[in-house]
């Protein structure tokens, strides 16, 4: 169990579930997320890592290098981004990476339907993405590799590189 992980808890849980499933072929793993919201405001602090925008490009470039992809391949990948708000999707992701408009559809729909629901949100995004992937032709160039990303004020980026959403 992971406690008090905030927005990044969903991706942390997905990573643990993925590791368990890969270590136990044929097994089924259940990931359940739940949020108890306590309203709190933390002022900016010099002790926290650099701003989200300051390190996202290098962070994503390093990740896609693992799959032998380059920054020219960003629009060929799927993007599961925790939509903390419209600015993260529009300015930080779509414009910065020159993504095709449909690349963040699932994130936008999850934000519209549920808002920022902390760790649960990335699960909603993936649910919408899986629905979209089933409608697309399997193995098309748009669904081979992708990034699952979440930002959090405490932990600037949690992620993993994923090969295909459908197995």
PDB file of C-alpha atoms in Angstrom:
ATOM      1  CA  UNK A   1       0.000   0.000   0.000  1.00  0.00           C
ATOM      2  CA  UNK A   2       1.114   3.509  -0.792  1.00  0.00           C
ATOM      3  CA  UNK A   3      -0.043   6.309   1.470  1.00  0.00           C
ATOM      4  CA  UNK A   4      -0.183  10.087   1.081  1.00  0.00           C
ATOM      5  CA  UNK A   5       1.375  10.020  -2.385  1.00  0.00           C
ATOM      6  CA  UNK A   6      -0.840  12.729  -3.887  1.00  0.00           C
ATOM      7  CA  UNK A   7      -1.133  13.033  -7.647  1.00  0.00           C
ATOM      8  CA  UNK A   8       1.917  10.862  -8.235  1.00  0.00           C
ATOM      9  CA  UNK A   9       0.403   7.968  -6.262  1.00  0.00           C
ATOM     10  CA  UNK A  10      -1.489   6.638  -9.275  1.00  0.00           C
ATOM     11  CA  UNK A  11       1.669   6.260 -11.370  1.00  0.00           C
ATOM     12  CA  UNK A  12       3.604   4.853  -8.398  1.00  0.00           C
ATOM     13  CA  UNK A  13       0.830   2.268  -7.960  1.00  0.00           C
ATOM     14  CA  UNK A  14       0.849   1.458 -11.688  1.00  0.00           C
ATOM     15  CA  UNK A  15       4.600   0.900 -11.562  1.00  0.00           C
ATOM     16  CA  UNK A  16       4.281  -1.520  -8.625  1.00  0.00           C
ATOM     17  CA  UNK A  17       1.367  -3.338 -10.315  1.00  0.00           C
ATOM     18  CA  UNK A  18       3.352  -3.619 -13.563  1.00  0.00           C
ATOM     19  CA  UNK A  19       6.382  -5.039 -11.727  1.00  0.00           C
ATOM     20  CA  UNK A  20       4.225  -7.598  -9.895  1.00  0.00           C
ATOM     21  CA  UNK A  21       2.479  -8.661 -13.110  1.00  0.00           C
ATOM     22  CA  UNK A  22       5.745  -9.008 -15.037  1.00  0.00           C
ATOM     23  CA  UNK A  23       7.291 -11.024 -12.199  1.00  0.00           C
ATOM     24  CA  UNK A  24       4.310 -13.400 -12.085  1.00  0.00           C
ATOM     25  CA  UNK A  25       3.320 -14.306 -15.670  1.00  0.00           C
ATOM     26  CA  UNK A  26      -0.361 -15.098 -16.058  1.00  0.00           C
ATOM     27  CA  UNK A  27      -1.305 -13.313 -12.853  1.00  0.00           C
ATOM     28  CA  UNK A  28      -3.902 -10.583 -12.493  1.00  0.00           C
ATOM     29  CA  UNK A  29      -3.145  -7.508 -10.439  1.00  0.00           C
ATOM     30  CA  UNK A  30      -5.745  -5.122  -9.053  1.00  0.00           C
ATOM     31  CA  UNK A  31      -4.826  -1.476  -8.596  1.00  0.00           C
ATOM     32  CA  UNK A  32      -7.229   0.499  -6.427  1.00  0.00           C
ATOM     33  CA  UNK A  33      -6.782   4.202  -5.808  1.00  0.00           C
ATOM     34  CA  UNK A  34      -8.574   6.261  -3.220  1.00  0.00           C
ATOM     35  CA  UNK A  35      -8.262   9.837  -2.095  1.00  0.00           C
ATOM     36  CA  UNK A  36      -8.902  11.560   1.176  1.00  0.00           C
ATOM     37  CA  UNK A  37      -8.526  15.238   0.553  1.00  0.00           C
ATOM     38  CA  UNK A  38      -7.206  17.534   3.224  1.00  0.00           C
ATOM     39  CA  UNK A  39      -7.127  21.103   2.085  1.00  0.00           C
ATOM     40  CA  UNK A  40      -3.743  22.594   2.639  1.00  0.00           C
ATOM     41  CA  UNK A  41      -1.662  25.265   1.030  1.00  0.00           C
ATOM     42  CA  UNK A  42       2.096  25.014   0.865  1.00  0.00           C
ATOM     43  CA  UNK A  43       3.971  28.180  -0.044  1.00  0.00           C
ATOM     44  CA  UNK A  44       6.743  27.937  -2.651  1.00  0.00           C
ATOM     45  CA  UNK A  45       9.989  26.688  -1.176  1.00  0.00           C
ATOM     46  CA  UNK A  46      13.590  26.871  -2.330  1.00  0.00           C
ATOM     47  CA  UNK A  47      14.057  23.361  -0.923  1.00  0.00           C
ATOM     48  CA  UNK A  48      11.854  21.792  -3.600  1.00  0.00           C
ATOM     49  CA  UNK A  49      13.300  20.634  -6.931  1.00  0.00           C
ATOM     50  CA  UNK A  50      13.163  23.028  -9.907  1.00  0.00           C
ATOM     51  CA  UNK A  51       9.893  24.023 -11.489  1.00  0.00           C
ATOM     52  CA  UNK A  52       7.959  21.527 -13.525  1.00  0.00           C
ATOM     53  CA  UNK A  53       8.560  23.385 -16.764  1.00  0.00           C
ATOM     54  CA  UNK A  54      12.294  23.704 -16.173  1.00  0.00           C
ATOM     55  CA  UNK A  55      13.071  20.021 -16.462  1.00  0.00           C
ATOM     56  CA  UNK A  56      10.314  18.353 -18.509  1.00  0.00           C
ATOM     57  CA  UNK A  57      12.108  18.339 -21.881  1.00  0.00           C
ATOM     58  CA  UNK A  58      15.290  16.702 -20.613  1.00  0.00           C
ATOM     59  CA  UNK A  59      13.246  14.317 -18.519  1.00  0.00           C
ATOM     60  CA  UNK A  60      11.136  13.100 -21.482  1.00  0.00           C
ATOM     61  CA  UNK A  61      14.110  13.011 -23.856  1.00  0.00           C
ATOM     62  CA  UNK A  62      15.997  10.736 -21.447  1.00  0.00           C
ATOM     63  CA  UNK A  63      12.970   8.431 -21.114  1.00  0.00           C
ATOM     64  CA  UNK A  64      12.306   8.009 -24.821  1.00  0.00           C
ATOM     65  CA  UNK A  65      16.001   7.352 -25.423  1.00  0.00           C
ATOM     66  CA  UNK A  66      15.497   4.053 -23.596  1.00  0.00           C
ATOM     67  CA  UNK A  67      13.201   2.962 -26.458  1.00  0.00           C
ATOM     68  CA  UNK A  68      15.674   4.346 -29.020  1.00  0.00           C
ATOM     69  CA  UNK A  69      13.265   7.125 -29.960  1.00  0.00           C
ATOM     70  CA  UNK A  70      14.132  10.770 -30.576  1.00  0.00           C
ATOM     71  CA  UNK A  71      12.316  14.030 -29.977  1.00  0.00           C
ATOM     72  CA  UNK A  72      11.039  13.763 -33.573  1.00  0.00           C
ATOM     73  CA  UNK A  73       8.991  10.765 -32.416  1.00  0.00           C
ATOM     74  CA  UNK A  74       6.934  12.600 -29.756  1.00  0.00           C
ATOM     75  CA  UNK A  75       3.773  12.734 -31.894  1.00  0.00           C
ATOM     76  CA  UNK A  76       4.142   9.057 -32.820  1.00  0.00           C
ATOM     77  CA  UNK A  77       3.797   8.031 -29.164  1.00  0.00           C
ATOM     78  CA  UNK A  78       0.819   7.852 -26.860  1.00  0.00           C
ATOM     79  CA  UNK A  79       0.778  10.349 -23.990  1.00  0.00           C
ATOM     80  CA  UNK A  80      -0.999   9.580 -20.724  1.00  0.00           C
ATOM     81  CA  UNK A  81      -0.554  12.810 -18.783  1.00  0.00           C
ATOM     82  CA  UNK A  82      -2.116  13.545 -15.413  1.00  0.00           C
ATOM     83  CA  UNK A  83      -4.059  16.728 -16.184  1.00  0.00           C
ATOM     84  CA  UNK A  84      -3.379  18.888 -13.178  1.00  0.00           C
ATOM     85  CA  UNK A  85      -4.999  21.688 -15.152  1.00  0.00           C
ATOM     86  CA  UNK A  86      -5.321  23.104 -18.667  1.00  0.00           C
ATOM     87  CA  UNK A  87      -1.968  24.931 -18.475  1.00  0.00           C
ATOM     88  CA  UNK A  88      -0.101  21.657 -17.962  1.00  0.00           C
ATOM     89  CA  UNK A  89      -1.743  20.129 -21.030  1.00  0.00           C
ATOM     90  CA  UNK A  90      -1.713  23.164 -23.322  1.00  0.00           C
ATOM     91  CA  UNK A  91       1.478  25.019 -22.523  1.00  0.00           C
ATOM     92  CA  UNK A  92       3.740  22.530 -20.836  1.00  0.00           C
ATOM     93  CA  UNK A  93       2.995  19.455 -22.933  1.00  0.00           C
ATOM     94  CA  UNK A  94       1.282  20.184 -26.259  1.00  0.00           C
ATOM     95  CA  UNK A  95       3.139  23.363 -27.213  1.00  0.00           C
ATOM     96  CA  UNK A  96       6.505  22.459 -25.742  1.00  0.00           C
ATOM     97  CA  UNK A  97       6.614  19.059 -27.476  1.00  0.00           C
ATOM     98  CA  UNK A  98       4.761  20.177 -30.617  1.00  0.00           C
ATOM     99  CA  UNK A  99       2.241  17.372 -30.123  1.00  0.00           C
ATOM    100  CA  UNK A 100      -0.635  16.742 -32.469  1.00  0.00           C
ATOM    101  CA  UNK A 101      -3.872  18.031 -30.902  1.00  0.00           C
ATOM    102  CA  UNK A 102      -5.351  14.552 -30.394  1.00  0.00           C
ATOM    103  CA  UNK A 103      -2.382  13.282 -28.349  1.00  0.00           C
ATOM    104  CA  UNK A 104      -3.800  14.652 -25.098  1.00  0.00           C
ATOM    105  CA  UNK A 105      -7.485  13.872 -25.746  1.00  0.00           C
ATOM    106  CA  UNK A 106      -7.748  11.295 -22.959  1.00  0.00           C
ATOM    107  CA  UNK A 107      -6.180  13.703 -20.456  1.00  0.00           C
ATOM    108  CA  UNK A 108      -8.533  16.500 -21.486  1.00  0.00           C
ATOM    109  CA  UNK A 109     -11.601  14.255 -21.246  1.00  0.00           C
ATOM    110  CA  UNK A 110     -10.555  13.013 -17.786  1.00  0.00           C
ATOM    111  CA  UNK A 111     -10.018  16.612 -16.632  1.00  0.00           C
ATOM    112  CA  UNK A 112     -13.417  17.640 -17.998  1.00  0.00           C
ATOM    113  CA  UNK A 113     -15.238  14.631 -16.523  1.00  0.00           C
ATOM    114  CA  UNK A 114     -13.524  14.329 -13.125  1.00  0.00           C
ATOM    115  CA  UNK A 115     -11.328  17.382 -12.580  1.00  0.00           C
ATOM    116  CA  UNK A 116      -8.011  16.926 -10.829  1.00  0.00           C
ATOM    117  CA  UNK A 117      -8.830  13.954  -8.618  1.00  0.00           C
ATOM    118  CA  UNK A 118      -5.248  13.429  -7.436  1.00  0.00           C
ATOM    119  CA  UNK A 119      -3.919   9.849  -7.763  1.00  0.00           C
ATOM    120  CA  UNK A 120      -7.177   8.567  -9.281  1.00  0.00           C
ATOM    121  CA  UNK A 121      -6.888  10.852 -12.306  1.00  0.00           C
ATOM    122  CA  UNK A 122      -4.174   8.948 -14.184  1.00  0.00           C
ATOM    123  CA  UNK A 123      -6.321   5.802 -13.952  1.00  0.00           C
ATOM    124  CA  UNK A 124      -9.185   7.690 -15.647  1.00  0.00           C
ATOM    125  CA  UNK A 125      -6.794   8.917 -18.348  1.00  0.00           C
ATOM    126  CA  UNK A 126      -5.582   5.372 -19.027  1.00  0.00           C
ATOM    127  CA  UNK A 127      -9.152   4.072 -19.153  1.00  0.00           C
ATOM    128  CA  UNK A 128     -10.002   6.619 -21.873  1.00  0.00           C
ATOM    129  CA  UNK A 129      -6.764   5.823 -23.708  1.00  0.00           C
ATOM    130  CA  UNK A 130      -7.471   2.102 -23.723  1.00  0.00           C
ATOM    131  CA  UNK A 131     -10.931   2.801 -25.176  1.00  0.00           C
ATOM    132  CA  UNK A 132      -9.339   4.965 -27.896  1.00  0.00           C
ATOM    133  CA  UNK A 133      -6.648   2.347 -28.595  1.00  0.00           C
ATOM    134  CA  UNK A 134      -9.236  -0.368 -29.102  1.00  0.00           C
ATOM    135  CA  UNK A 135     -10.889   1.791 -31.737  1.00  0.00           C
ATOM    136  CA  UNK A 136      -7.585   2.311 -33.563  1.00  0.00           C
ATOM    137  CA  UNK A 137      -5.859  -0.372 -35.558  1.00  0.00           C
ATOM    138  CA  UNK A 138      -3.624  -2.471 -33.310  1.00  0.00           C
ATOM    139  CA  UNK A 139       0.061  -1.991 -34.021  1.00  0.00           C
ATOM    140  CA  UNK A 140      -0.403   1.352 -35.744  1.00  0.00           C
ATOM    141  CA  UNK A 141       2.545   3.659 -35.460  1.00  0.00           C
ATOM    142  CA  UNK A 142       0.640   5.817 -32.977  1.00  0.00           C
ATOM    143  CA  UNK A 143       0.320   3.209 -30.234  1.00  0.00           C
ATOM    144  CA  UNK A 144       3.631   1.334 -30.009  1.00  0.00           C
ATOM    145  CA  UNK A 145       5.368   3.381 -27.287  1.00  0.00           C
ATOM    146  CA  UNK A 146       4.236   6.044 -24.903  1.00  0.00           C
ATOM    147  CA  UNK A 147       4.854   8.003 -21.747  1.00  0.00           C
ATOM    148  CA  UNK A 148       2.723   7.904 -18.633  1.00  0.00           C
ATOM    149  CA  UNK A 149       3.460  11.106 -16.727  1.00  0.00           C
ATOM    150  CA  UNK A 150       2.264  12.840 -13.606  1.00  0.00           C
ATOM    151  CA  UNK A 151       3.510  16.019 -11.995  1.00  0.00           C
ATOM    152  CA  UNK A 152       3.259  16.897  -8.348  1.00  0.00           C
ATOM    153  CA  UNK A 153       4.502  19.870  -6.376  1.00  0.00           C
ATOM    154  CA  UNK A 154       6.550  17.633  -4.104  1.00  0.00           C
ATOM    155  CA  UNK A 155       7.908  15.208  -6.729  1.00  0.00           C
ATOM    156  CA  UNK A 156       8.222  17.098 -10.013  1.00  0.00           C
ATOM    157  CA  UNK A 157       7.772  14.088 -12.337  1.00  0.00           C
ATOM    158  CA  UNK A 158       6.832  10.457 -11.866  1.00  0.00           C
ATOM    159  CA  UNK A 159       6.730   8.403 -14.995  1.00  0.00           C
ATOM    160  CA  UNK A 160       7.259   5.324 -16.925  1.00  0.00           C
ATOM    161  CA  UNK A 161       7.850   4.448 -20.522  1.00  0.00           C
ATOM    162  CA  UNK A 162       5.319   1.897 -21.698  1.00  0.00           C
ATOM    163  CA  UNK A 163       5.245  -0.327 -24.727  1.00  0.00           C
ATOM    164  CA  UNK A 164       1.635  -0.580 -25.954  1.00  0.00           C
ATOM    165  CA  UNK A 165      -1.487  -0.173 -23.856  1.00  0.00           C
ATOM    166  CA  UNK A 166      -3.155  -3.278 -25.237  1.00  0.00           C
ATOM    167  CA  UNK A 167      -1.746  -6.765 -24.922  1.00  0.00           C
TER     168      UNK A 167
END
